[in-house]
mmCIF file of C-alpha atoms and ligand atoms in Angstrom:
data_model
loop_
_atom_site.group_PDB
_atom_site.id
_atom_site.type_symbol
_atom_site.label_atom_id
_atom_site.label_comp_id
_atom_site.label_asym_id
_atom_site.label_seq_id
_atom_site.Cartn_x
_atom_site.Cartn_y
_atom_site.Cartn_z
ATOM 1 C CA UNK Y 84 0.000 0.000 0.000
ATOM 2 C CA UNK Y 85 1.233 3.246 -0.837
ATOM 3 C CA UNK Y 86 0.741 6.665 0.951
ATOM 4 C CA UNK Y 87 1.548 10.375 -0.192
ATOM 5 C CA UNK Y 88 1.168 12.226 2.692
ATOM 6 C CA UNK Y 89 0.206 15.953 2.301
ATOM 7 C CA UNK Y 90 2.815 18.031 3.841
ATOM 8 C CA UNK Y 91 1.309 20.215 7.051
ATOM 9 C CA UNK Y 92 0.042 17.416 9.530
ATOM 10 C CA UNK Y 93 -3.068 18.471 11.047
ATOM 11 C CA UNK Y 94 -5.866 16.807 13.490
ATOM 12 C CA UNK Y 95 -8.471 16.945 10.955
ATOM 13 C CA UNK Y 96 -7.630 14.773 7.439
ATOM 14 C CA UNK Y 97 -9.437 13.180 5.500
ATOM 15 C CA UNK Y 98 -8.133 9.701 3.569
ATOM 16 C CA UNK Y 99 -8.835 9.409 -0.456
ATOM 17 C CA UNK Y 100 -8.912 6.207 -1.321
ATOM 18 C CA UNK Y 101 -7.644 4.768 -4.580
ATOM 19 C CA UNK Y 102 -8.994 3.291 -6.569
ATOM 20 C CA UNK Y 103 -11.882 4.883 -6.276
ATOM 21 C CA UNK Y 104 -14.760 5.742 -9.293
ATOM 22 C CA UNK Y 105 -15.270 5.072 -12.505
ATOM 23 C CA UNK Y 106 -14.173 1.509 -13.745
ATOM 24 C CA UNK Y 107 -13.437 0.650 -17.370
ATOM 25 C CA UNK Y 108 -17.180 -0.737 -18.056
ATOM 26 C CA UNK Y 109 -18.537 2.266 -16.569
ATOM 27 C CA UNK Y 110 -16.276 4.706 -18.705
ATOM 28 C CA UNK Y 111 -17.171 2.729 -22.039
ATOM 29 C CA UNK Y 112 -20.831 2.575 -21.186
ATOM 30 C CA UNK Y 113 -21.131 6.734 -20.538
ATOM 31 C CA UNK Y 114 -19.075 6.983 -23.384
ATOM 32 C CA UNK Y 115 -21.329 4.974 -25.887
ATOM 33 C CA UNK Y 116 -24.406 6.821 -24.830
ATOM 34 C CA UNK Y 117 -22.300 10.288 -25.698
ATOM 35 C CA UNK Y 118 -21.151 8.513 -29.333
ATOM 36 C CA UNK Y 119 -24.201 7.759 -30.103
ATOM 37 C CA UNK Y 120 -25.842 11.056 -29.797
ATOM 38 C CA UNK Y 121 -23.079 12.194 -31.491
ATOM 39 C CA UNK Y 122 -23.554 10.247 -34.010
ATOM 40 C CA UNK Y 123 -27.673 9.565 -34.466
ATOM 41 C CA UNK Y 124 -28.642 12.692 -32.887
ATOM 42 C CA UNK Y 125 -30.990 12.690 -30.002
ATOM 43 C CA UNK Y 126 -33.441 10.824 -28.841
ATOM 44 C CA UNK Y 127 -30.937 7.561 -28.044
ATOM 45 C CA UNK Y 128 -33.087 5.490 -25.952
ATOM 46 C CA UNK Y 129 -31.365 3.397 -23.089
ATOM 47 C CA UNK Y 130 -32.932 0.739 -21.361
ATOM 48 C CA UNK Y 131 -32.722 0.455 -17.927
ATOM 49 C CA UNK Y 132 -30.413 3.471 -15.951
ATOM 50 C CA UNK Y 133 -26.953 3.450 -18.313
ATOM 51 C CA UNK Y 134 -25.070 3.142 -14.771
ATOM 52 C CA UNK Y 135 -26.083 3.252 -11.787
ATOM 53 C CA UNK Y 136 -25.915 6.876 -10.817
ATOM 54 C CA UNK Y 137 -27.998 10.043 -10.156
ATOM 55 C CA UNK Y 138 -25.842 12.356 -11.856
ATOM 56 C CA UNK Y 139 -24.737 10.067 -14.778
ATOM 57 C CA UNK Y 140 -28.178 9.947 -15.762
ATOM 58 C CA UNK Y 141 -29.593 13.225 -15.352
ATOM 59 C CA UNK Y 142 -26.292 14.377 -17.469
ATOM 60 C CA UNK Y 143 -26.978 12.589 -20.180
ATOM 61 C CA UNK Y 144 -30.709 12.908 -20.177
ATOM 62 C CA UNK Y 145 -29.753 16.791 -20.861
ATOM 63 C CA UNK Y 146 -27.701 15.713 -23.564
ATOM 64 C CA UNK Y 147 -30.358 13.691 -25.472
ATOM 65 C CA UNK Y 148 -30.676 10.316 -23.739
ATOM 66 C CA UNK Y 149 -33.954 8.805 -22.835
ATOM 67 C CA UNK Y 150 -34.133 6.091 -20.396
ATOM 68 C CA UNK Y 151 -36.846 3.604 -20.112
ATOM 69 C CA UNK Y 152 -37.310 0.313 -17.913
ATOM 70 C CA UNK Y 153 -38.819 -1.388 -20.956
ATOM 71 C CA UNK Y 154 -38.022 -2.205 -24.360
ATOM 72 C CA UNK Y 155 -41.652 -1.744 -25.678
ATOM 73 C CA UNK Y 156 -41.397 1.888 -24.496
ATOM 74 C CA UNK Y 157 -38.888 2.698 -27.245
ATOM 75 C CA UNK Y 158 -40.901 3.609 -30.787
ATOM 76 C CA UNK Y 159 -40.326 1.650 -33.548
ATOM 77 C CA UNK Y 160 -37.190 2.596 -35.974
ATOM 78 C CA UNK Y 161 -35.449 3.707 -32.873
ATOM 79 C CA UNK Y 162 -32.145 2.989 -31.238
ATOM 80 C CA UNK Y 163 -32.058 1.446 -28.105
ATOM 81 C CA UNK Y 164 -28.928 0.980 -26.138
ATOM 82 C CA UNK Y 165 -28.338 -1.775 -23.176
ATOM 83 C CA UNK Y 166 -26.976 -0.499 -20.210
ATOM 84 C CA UNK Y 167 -23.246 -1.911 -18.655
ATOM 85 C CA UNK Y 168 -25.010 -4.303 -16.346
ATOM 86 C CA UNK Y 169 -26.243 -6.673 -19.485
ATOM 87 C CA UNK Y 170 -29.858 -8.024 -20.344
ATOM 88 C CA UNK Y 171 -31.066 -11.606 -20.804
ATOM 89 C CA UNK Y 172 -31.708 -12.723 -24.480
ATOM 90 C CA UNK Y 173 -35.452 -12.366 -24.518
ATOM 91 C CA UNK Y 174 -34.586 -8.521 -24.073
ATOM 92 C CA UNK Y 175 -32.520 -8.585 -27.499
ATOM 93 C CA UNK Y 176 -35.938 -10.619 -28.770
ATOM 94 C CA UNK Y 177 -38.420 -7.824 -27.662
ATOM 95 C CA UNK Y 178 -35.916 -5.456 -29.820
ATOM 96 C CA UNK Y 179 -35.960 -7.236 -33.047
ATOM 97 C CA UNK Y 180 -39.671 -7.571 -32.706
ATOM 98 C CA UNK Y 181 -39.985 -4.027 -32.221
ATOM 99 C CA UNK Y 182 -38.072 -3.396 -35.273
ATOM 100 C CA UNK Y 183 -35.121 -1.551 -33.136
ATOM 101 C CA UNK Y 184 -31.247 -0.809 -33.698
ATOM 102 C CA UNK Y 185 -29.557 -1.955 -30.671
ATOM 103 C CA UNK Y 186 -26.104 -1.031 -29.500
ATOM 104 C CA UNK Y 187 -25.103 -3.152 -26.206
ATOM 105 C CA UNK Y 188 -23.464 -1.468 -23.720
ATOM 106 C CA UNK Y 189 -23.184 -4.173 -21.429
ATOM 107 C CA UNK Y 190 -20.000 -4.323 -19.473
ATOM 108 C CA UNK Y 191 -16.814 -7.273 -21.077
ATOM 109 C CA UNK Y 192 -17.219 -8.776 -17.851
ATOM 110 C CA UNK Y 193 -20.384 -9.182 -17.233
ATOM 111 C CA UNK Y 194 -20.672 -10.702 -20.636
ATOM 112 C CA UNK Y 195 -17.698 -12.837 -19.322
ATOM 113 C CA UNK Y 196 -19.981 -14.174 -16.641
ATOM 114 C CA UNK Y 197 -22.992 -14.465 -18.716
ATOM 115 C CA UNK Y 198 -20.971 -16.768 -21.504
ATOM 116 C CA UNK Y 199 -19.728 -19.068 -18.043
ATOM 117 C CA UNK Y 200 -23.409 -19.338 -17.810
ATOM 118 C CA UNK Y 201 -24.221 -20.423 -21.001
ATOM 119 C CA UNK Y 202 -21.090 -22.645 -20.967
ATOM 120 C CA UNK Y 203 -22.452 -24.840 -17.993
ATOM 121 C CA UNK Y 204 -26.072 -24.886 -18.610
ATOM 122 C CA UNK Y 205 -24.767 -26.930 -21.984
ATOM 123 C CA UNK Y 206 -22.928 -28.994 -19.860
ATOM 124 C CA UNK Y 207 -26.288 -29.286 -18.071
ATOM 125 C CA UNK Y 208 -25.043 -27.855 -14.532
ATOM 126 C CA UNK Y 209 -26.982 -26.506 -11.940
ATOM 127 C CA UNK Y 210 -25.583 -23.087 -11.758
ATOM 128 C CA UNK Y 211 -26.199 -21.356 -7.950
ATOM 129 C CA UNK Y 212 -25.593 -17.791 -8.835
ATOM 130 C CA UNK Y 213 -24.955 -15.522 -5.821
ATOM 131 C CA UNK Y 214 -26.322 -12.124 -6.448
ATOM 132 C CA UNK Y 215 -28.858 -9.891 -4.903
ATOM 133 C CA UNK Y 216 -32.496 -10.791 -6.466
ATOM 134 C CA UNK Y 217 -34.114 -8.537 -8.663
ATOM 135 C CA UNK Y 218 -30.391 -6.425 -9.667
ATOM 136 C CA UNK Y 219 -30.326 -5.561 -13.199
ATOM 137 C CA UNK Y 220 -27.337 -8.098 -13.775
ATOM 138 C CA UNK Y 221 -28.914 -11.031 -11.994
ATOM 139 C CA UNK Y 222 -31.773 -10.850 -14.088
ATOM 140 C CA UNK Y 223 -29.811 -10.577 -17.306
ATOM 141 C CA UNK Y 224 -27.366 -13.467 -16.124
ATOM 142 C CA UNK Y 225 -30.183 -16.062 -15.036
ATOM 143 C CA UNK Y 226 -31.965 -15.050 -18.278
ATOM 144 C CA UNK Y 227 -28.585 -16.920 -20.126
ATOM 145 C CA UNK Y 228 -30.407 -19.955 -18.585
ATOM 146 C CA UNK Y 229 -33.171 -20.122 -16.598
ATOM 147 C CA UNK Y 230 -33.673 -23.462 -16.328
ATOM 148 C CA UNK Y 231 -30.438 -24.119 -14.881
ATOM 149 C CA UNK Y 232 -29.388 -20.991 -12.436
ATOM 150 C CA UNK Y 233 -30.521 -20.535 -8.861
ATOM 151 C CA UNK Y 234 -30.217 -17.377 -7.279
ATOM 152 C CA UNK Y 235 -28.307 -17.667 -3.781
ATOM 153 C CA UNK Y 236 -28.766 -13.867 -2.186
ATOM 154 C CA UNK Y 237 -25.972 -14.514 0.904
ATOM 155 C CA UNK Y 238 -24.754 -16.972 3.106
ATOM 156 C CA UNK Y 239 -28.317 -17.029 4.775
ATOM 157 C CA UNK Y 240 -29.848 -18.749 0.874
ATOM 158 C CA UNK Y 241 -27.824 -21.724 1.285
ATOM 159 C CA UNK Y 242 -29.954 -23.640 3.414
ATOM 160 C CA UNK Y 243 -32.729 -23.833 0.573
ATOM 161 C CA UNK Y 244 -30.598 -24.103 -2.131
ATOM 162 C CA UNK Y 245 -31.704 -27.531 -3.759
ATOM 163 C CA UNK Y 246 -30.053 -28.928 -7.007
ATOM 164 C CA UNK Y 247 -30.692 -31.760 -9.307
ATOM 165 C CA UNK Y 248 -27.039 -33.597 -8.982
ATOM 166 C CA UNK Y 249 -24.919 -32.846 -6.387
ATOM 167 C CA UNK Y 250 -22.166 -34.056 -8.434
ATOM 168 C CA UNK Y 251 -22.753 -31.778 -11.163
ATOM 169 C CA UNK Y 252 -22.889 -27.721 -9.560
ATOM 170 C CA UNK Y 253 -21.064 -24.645 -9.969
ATOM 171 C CA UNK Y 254 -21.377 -21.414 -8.818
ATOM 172 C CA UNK Y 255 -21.093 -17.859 -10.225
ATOM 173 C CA UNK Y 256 -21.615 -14.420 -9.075
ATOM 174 C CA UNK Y 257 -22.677 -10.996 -9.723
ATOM 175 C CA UNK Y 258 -19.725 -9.017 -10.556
ATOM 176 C CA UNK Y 259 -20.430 -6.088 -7.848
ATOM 177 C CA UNK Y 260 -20.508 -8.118 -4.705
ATOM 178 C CA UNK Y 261 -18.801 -8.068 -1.378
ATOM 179 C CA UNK Y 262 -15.776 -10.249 -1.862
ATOM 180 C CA UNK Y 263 -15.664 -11.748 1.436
ATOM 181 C CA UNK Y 264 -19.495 -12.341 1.722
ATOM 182 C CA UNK Y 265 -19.434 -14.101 -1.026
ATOM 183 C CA UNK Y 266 -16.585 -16.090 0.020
ATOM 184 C CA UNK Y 267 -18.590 -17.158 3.088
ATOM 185 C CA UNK Y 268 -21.557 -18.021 0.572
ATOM 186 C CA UNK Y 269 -19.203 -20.041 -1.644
ATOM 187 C CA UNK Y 270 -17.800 -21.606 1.784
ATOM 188 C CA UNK Y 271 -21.484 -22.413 3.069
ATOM 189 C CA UNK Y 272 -22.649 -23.719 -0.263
ATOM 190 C CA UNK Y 273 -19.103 -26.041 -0.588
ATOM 191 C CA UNK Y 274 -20.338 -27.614 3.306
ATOM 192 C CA UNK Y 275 -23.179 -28.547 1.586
ATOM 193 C CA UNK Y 276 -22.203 -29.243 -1.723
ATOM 194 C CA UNK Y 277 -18.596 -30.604 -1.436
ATOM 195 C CA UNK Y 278 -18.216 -31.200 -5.201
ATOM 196 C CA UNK Y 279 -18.917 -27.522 -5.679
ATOM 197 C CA UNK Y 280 -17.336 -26.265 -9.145
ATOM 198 C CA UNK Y 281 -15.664 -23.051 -9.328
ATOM 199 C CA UNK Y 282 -15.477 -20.341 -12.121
ATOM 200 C CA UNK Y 283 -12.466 -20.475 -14.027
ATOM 201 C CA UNK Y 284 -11.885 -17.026 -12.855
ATOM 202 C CA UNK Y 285 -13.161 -14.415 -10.517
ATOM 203 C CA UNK Y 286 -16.263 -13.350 -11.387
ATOM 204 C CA UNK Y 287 -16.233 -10.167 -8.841
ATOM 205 C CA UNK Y 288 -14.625 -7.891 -11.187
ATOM 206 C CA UNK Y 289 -11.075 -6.396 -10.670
ATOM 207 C CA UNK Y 290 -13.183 -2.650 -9.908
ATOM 208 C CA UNK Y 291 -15.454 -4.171 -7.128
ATOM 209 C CA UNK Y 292 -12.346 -6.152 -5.316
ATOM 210 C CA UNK Y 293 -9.754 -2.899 -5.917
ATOM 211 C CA UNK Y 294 -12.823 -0.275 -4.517
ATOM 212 C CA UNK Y 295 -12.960 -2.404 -1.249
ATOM 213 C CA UNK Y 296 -9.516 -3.341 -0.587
ATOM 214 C CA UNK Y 297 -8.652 0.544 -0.620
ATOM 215 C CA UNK Y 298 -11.786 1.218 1.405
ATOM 216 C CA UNK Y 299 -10.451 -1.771 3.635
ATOM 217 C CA UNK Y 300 -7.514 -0.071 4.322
ATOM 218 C CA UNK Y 301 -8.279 2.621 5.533
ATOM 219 C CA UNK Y 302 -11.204 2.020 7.637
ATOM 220 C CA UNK Y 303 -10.297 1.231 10.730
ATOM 221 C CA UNK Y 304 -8.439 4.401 10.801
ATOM 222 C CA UNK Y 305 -11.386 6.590 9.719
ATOM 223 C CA UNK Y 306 -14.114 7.805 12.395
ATOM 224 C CA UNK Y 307 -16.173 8.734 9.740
ATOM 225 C CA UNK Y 308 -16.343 7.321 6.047
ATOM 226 C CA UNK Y 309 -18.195 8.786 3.580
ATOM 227 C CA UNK Y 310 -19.060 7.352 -0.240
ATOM 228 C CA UNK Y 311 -20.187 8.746 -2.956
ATOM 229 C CA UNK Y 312 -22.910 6.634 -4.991
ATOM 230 C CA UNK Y 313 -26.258 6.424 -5.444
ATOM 231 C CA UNK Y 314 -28.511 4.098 -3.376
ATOM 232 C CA UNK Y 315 -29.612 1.747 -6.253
ATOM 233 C CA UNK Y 316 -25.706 0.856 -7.080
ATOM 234 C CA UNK Y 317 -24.514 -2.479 -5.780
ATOM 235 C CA UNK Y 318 -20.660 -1.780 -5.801
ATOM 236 C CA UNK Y 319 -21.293 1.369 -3.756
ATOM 237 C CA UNK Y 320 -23.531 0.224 -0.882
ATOM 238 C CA UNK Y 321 -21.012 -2.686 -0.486
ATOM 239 C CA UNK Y 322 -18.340 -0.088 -0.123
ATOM 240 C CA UNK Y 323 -20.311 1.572 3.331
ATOM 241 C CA UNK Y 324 -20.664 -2.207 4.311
ATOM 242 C CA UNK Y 325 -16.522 -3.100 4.142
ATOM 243 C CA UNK Y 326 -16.107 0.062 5.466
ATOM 244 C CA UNK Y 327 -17.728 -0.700 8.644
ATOM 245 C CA UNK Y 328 -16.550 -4.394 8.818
ATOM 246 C CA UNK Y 329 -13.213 -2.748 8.547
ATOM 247 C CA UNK Y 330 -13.567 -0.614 11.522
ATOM 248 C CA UNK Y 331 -15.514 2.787 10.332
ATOM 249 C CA UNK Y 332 -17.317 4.212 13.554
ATOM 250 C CA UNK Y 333 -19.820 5.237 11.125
ATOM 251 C CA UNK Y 334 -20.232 5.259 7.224
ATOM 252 C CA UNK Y 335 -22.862 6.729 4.673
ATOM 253 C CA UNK Y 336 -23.592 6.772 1.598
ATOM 254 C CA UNK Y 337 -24.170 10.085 -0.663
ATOM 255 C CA UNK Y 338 -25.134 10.994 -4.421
ATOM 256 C CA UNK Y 339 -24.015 14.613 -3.555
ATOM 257 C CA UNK Y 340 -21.695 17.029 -0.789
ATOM 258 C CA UNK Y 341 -25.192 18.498 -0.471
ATOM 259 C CA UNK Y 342 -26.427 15.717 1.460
ATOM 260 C CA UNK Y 343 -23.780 15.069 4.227
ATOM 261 C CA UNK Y 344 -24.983 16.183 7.681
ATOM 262 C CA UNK Y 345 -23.000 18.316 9.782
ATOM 263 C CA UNK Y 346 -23.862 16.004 12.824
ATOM 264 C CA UNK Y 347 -21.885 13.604 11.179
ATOM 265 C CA UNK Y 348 -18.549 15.166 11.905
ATOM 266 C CA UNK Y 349 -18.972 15.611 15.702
ATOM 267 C CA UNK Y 350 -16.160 14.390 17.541
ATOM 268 C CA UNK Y 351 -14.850 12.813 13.904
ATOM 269 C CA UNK Y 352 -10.729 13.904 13.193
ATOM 270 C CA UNK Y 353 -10.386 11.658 10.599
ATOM 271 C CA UNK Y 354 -12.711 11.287 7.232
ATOM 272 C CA UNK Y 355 -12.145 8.588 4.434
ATOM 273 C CA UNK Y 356 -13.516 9.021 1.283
ATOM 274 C CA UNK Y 357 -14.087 6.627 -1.500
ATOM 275 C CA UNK Y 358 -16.668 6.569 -4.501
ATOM 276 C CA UNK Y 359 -18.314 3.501 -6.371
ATOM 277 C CA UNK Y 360 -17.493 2.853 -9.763
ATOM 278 C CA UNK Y 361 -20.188 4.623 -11.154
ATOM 279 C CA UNK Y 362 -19.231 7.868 -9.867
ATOM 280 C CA UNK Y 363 -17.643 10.667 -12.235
ATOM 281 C CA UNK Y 364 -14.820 12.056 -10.154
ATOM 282 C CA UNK Y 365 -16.559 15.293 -10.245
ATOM 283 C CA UNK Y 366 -18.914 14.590 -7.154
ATOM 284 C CA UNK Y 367 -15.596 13.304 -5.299
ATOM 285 C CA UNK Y 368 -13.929 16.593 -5.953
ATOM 286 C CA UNK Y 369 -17.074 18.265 -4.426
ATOM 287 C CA UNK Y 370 -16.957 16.469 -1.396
ATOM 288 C CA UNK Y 371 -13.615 17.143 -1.317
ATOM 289 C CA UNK Y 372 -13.824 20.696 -1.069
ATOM 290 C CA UNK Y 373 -17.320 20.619 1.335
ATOM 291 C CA UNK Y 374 -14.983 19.135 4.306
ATOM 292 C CA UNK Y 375 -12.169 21.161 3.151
ATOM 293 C CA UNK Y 376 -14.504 24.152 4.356
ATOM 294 C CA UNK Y 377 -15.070 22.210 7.593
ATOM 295 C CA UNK Y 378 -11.704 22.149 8.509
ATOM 296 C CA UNK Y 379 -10.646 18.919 6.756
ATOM 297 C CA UNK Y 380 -7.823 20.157 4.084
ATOM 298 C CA UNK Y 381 -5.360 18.183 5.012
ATOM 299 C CA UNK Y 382 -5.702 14.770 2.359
ATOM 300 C CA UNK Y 383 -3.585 11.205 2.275
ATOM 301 C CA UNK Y 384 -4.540 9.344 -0.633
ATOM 302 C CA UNK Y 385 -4.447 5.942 0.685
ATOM 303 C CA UNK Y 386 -3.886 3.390 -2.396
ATOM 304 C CA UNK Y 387 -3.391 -0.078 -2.680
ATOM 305 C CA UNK Y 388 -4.004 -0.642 -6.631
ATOM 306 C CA UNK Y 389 -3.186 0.779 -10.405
ATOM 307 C CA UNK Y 390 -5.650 0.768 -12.786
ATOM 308 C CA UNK Y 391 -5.045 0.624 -16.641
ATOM 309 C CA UNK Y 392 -7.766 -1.681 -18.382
ATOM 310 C CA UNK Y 393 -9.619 0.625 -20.747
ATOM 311 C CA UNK Y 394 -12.482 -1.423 -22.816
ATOM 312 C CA UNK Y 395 -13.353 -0.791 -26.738
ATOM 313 C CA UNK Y 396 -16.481 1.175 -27.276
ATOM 314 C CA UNK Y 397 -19.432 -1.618 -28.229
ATOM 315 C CA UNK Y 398 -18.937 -3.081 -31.913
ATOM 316 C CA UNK Y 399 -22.066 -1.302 -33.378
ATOM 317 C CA UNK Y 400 -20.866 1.943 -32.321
ATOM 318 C CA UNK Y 401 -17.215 1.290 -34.022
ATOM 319 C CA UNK Y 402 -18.338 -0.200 -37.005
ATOM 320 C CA UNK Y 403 -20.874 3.274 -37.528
ATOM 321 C CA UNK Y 404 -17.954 5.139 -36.169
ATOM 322 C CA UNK Y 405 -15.645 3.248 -39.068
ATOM 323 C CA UNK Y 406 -18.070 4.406 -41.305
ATOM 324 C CA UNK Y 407 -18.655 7.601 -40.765
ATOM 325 C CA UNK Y 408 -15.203 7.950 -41.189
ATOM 326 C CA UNK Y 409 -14.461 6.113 -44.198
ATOM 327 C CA UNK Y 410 -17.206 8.033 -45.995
ATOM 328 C CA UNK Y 411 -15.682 11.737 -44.671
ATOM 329 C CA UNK Y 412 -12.203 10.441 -45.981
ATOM 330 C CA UNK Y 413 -14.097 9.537 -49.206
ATOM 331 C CA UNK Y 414 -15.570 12.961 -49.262
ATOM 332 C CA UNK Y 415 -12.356 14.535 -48.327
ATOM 333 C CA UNK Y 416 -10.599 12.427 -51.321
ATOM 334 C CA UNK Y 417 -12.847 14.300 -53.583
ATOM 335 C CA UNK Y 418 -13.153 17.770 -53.007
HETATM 336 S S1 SF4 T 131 -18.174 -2.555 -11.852
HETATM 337 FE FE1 SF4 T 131 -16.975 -4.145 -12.865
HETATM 338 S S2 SF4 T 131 -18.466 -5.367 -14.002
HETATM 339 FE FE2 SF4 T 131 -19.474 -3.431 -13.425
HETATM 340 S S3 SF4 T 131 -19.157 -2.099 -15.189
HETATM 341 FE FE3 SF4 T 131 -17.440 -1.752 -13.790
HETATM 342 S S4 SF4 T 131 -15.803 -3.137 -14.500
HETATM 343 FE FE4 SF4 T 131 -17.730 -3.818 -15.397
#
C-alpha cells in the first residue's frame, strides 16, 4: 500500500482512497451513450439506468438520452442501447420484434460471466448464482439460462438451495458483490455441496475487489467514512458495508456534498472518502472541497491498486464510427 502524505500534519484529514470511481465498463458505457448522440442525434433510448448513478443519468438525459425500464417503451425505428449491467436474451428478442437498432453497452465482464453461464447450462449444470435478487445483472445473467441458475442472495440462501445432482454444480456471481461475503456463501454452499465447481476465474470484477480493498484499508483508521454513490448501485452500498466491517465508527452513503450532515462530523478527526465505480470524479472533488470548508484540508490518498484496463467502445458503435469515417475520408478524397 502506498501513501503520499500531504505536507502540514493536522488533526483533521481526511483519507482518499484509490482506486476509487469510474471503472473501465462504466467509462465505455457513458461513453457509448455520448457517441451515439453524437452520431444519431438525439433521442438515443437506453434501457434500464446506463449506470447506476444520479448524476450520470440526469447528465446525459440533458444531452439527449432517454431512459426507459422497458423495451416496448422505445418507438419503432429507434435505437435502443443496453446499459453496462447486461440483459437476458429475450430482451434482445423484444428489440428485433420491435423493429429496433440496438447497440449493447453491457459491461466485457459481465458478458464474461454471462458466456460461463451459457457454458455450464450446456454442460447441463446446476448453476447457484450468488447475487442480490431482482439487480439488473442477476436478471440478465439467469436469463442466459433459466432453467439451470438458482439465485443464492448470501450466506443465509444456502440452506434452501436444492439442485438436481450434487455431483454436477457450480457457482457464479454478480460481478459487484462483497468479496468476502461471497466467500462465506461459496464456503457455506461447498459444506453442503462438497463437489462444488468453481469459475475459471473471478467473477467479482477487478473494480469491485480494488474499490474495497482501498476502502479496507483505511477504515479502521477513519471515524467517519463517507461514499459517494447512489442508493440503487450495488458496488457502492457494499463499499459503506466493508467500510464498517473494517472498523468505520460510522459510514454513509451520498449521491451529492449536499447531502452530508454536519452532525456527522462531531467528535470525527479523521474522514475517508471513496466513490463507487459509477461515480464521475466530479462529485468526489465536491466532497472534497465541502470538508475542506469544515476544517478537513489536510488529504492522504491511501492506495493499494493501479488501474489501466480501458475497454473498446461496443462493436455497433465502431463499425458506424468506421463508417462515418471512411465516408468523410471519401468525401475529403474528392473535393
Ligand atoms: S463494476 Fe466491474 S463489471 Fe461493473 S461495469 Fe465496472 S468493470 Fe464492469
Amino acid at each position: 500500500m502506498e501513501r503520499m502524505t500531504a505536507p502540514a500534519p493536522a488533526s483533521r484529514r481526511v483519507l482518499l482512497a484509490a482506486p476509487r470511481g469510474y471503472c473501465a465498463g462504466v467509462d465505455r458505457a457513458v461513453i457509448a451513450v455520448e457517441k451515439a448522440l453524437e452520431q444519431y442525434g438525439a433521442p438515443v433510448y437506453v434501457r434500464h439506468e446506463i449506470v447506476h448513478n444520479k448524476y450520470v443519468v440526469q447528465t446525459l438525459q440533458k444531452k439527449g438520452a432517454i431512459f426507459v425500464e422497458k423495451t416496448e417503451e422505445v418507438p419503432p425505428g429507434n435505437i435502443v442501447m443496453f446499459s453496462a449491467h447486461g440483459v437476458a436474451p429475450v430482451v434482445h428478442e423484444e428489440a428485433a420484434r420491435g423493429r429496433l437498432a440496438t447497440i449493447d453497452a453491457t459491461c466485457p465482464l459481465v458478458t464474461k460471466v454471462h458466456k460461463e453461464a451459457i457454458r455450464y447450462a450446456n454442460e447441463d449444470f446446476d448453476i447457484l448464482l450468488i447475487g442480490h435478487e431482482g439487480h439488473e445483472e442477476v436478471i440478465g445473467t439467469s436469463g442466459e439460462a433459466p432453467d439451470h441458475i438458482t439465485i443464492v442472495d448470501g450466506p443465509d440462501d444456502v440452506a434452501k438451495v436444492e439442485v438436481r445432482d450434487e455431483s454436477k454444480v457450480v457457482w457464479l456471481s454478480q460481478t459487484t458483490l462483497s468479496v468476502d461475503e461471497t466467500m462465506e456463501t461459496v464456503d457455506a454452499l461447498k459444506q453442503k455441496f462438497p463437489l462444488l465447481v468453481s469459475p475459471p476465474s473471478d467473477d467479482i470484477c477487478y473494480a469491485t475487489s480494488n474499490r474495497q480493498a482501498a476502502v479496507k484499508a483505511m477504515g479502521a483508521e477513519a471515524d467517519l467514512v463517507v461514499v459517494v454513490g447512489s442508493k440503487n448501485s450495488s458496488n457502492s452500498i457494499r463499499l459503506v458495508e466493508v467500510a464498517l466491517d473494517a472498523g468505520a465508527r460510522a459510514a454513509h452513503l451520498v449521491d451529492f456534498a449536499s447531502e452530508i450532515d454536519e452532525a456527522w462530523l462531531e467528535g470525527v478527526t479523521t474522514v475517508g472518502l471513496t466513490s463507487g465505480a459509477s461515480v464521475p470524479e466530479v462529485l468526489v472533488e465536491e466532497v472534497l472541497e465541502w470538508l475542506a470548508q469544515r476544517g478537513f484540508a489536510d488529504v492522504e490518498i491511501v492506495k493499494t491498486a493501479e488501474e489501466s484496463i480501458v475497454f473498446s467502445l461496443p462493436k455497433e458503435l465502431r463499425r458506424d464510427l468506421r463508417t462515418e469515417a471512411a465516408e468523410l475520408v471519401a468525401g475529403g478524397a474528392e473535393e
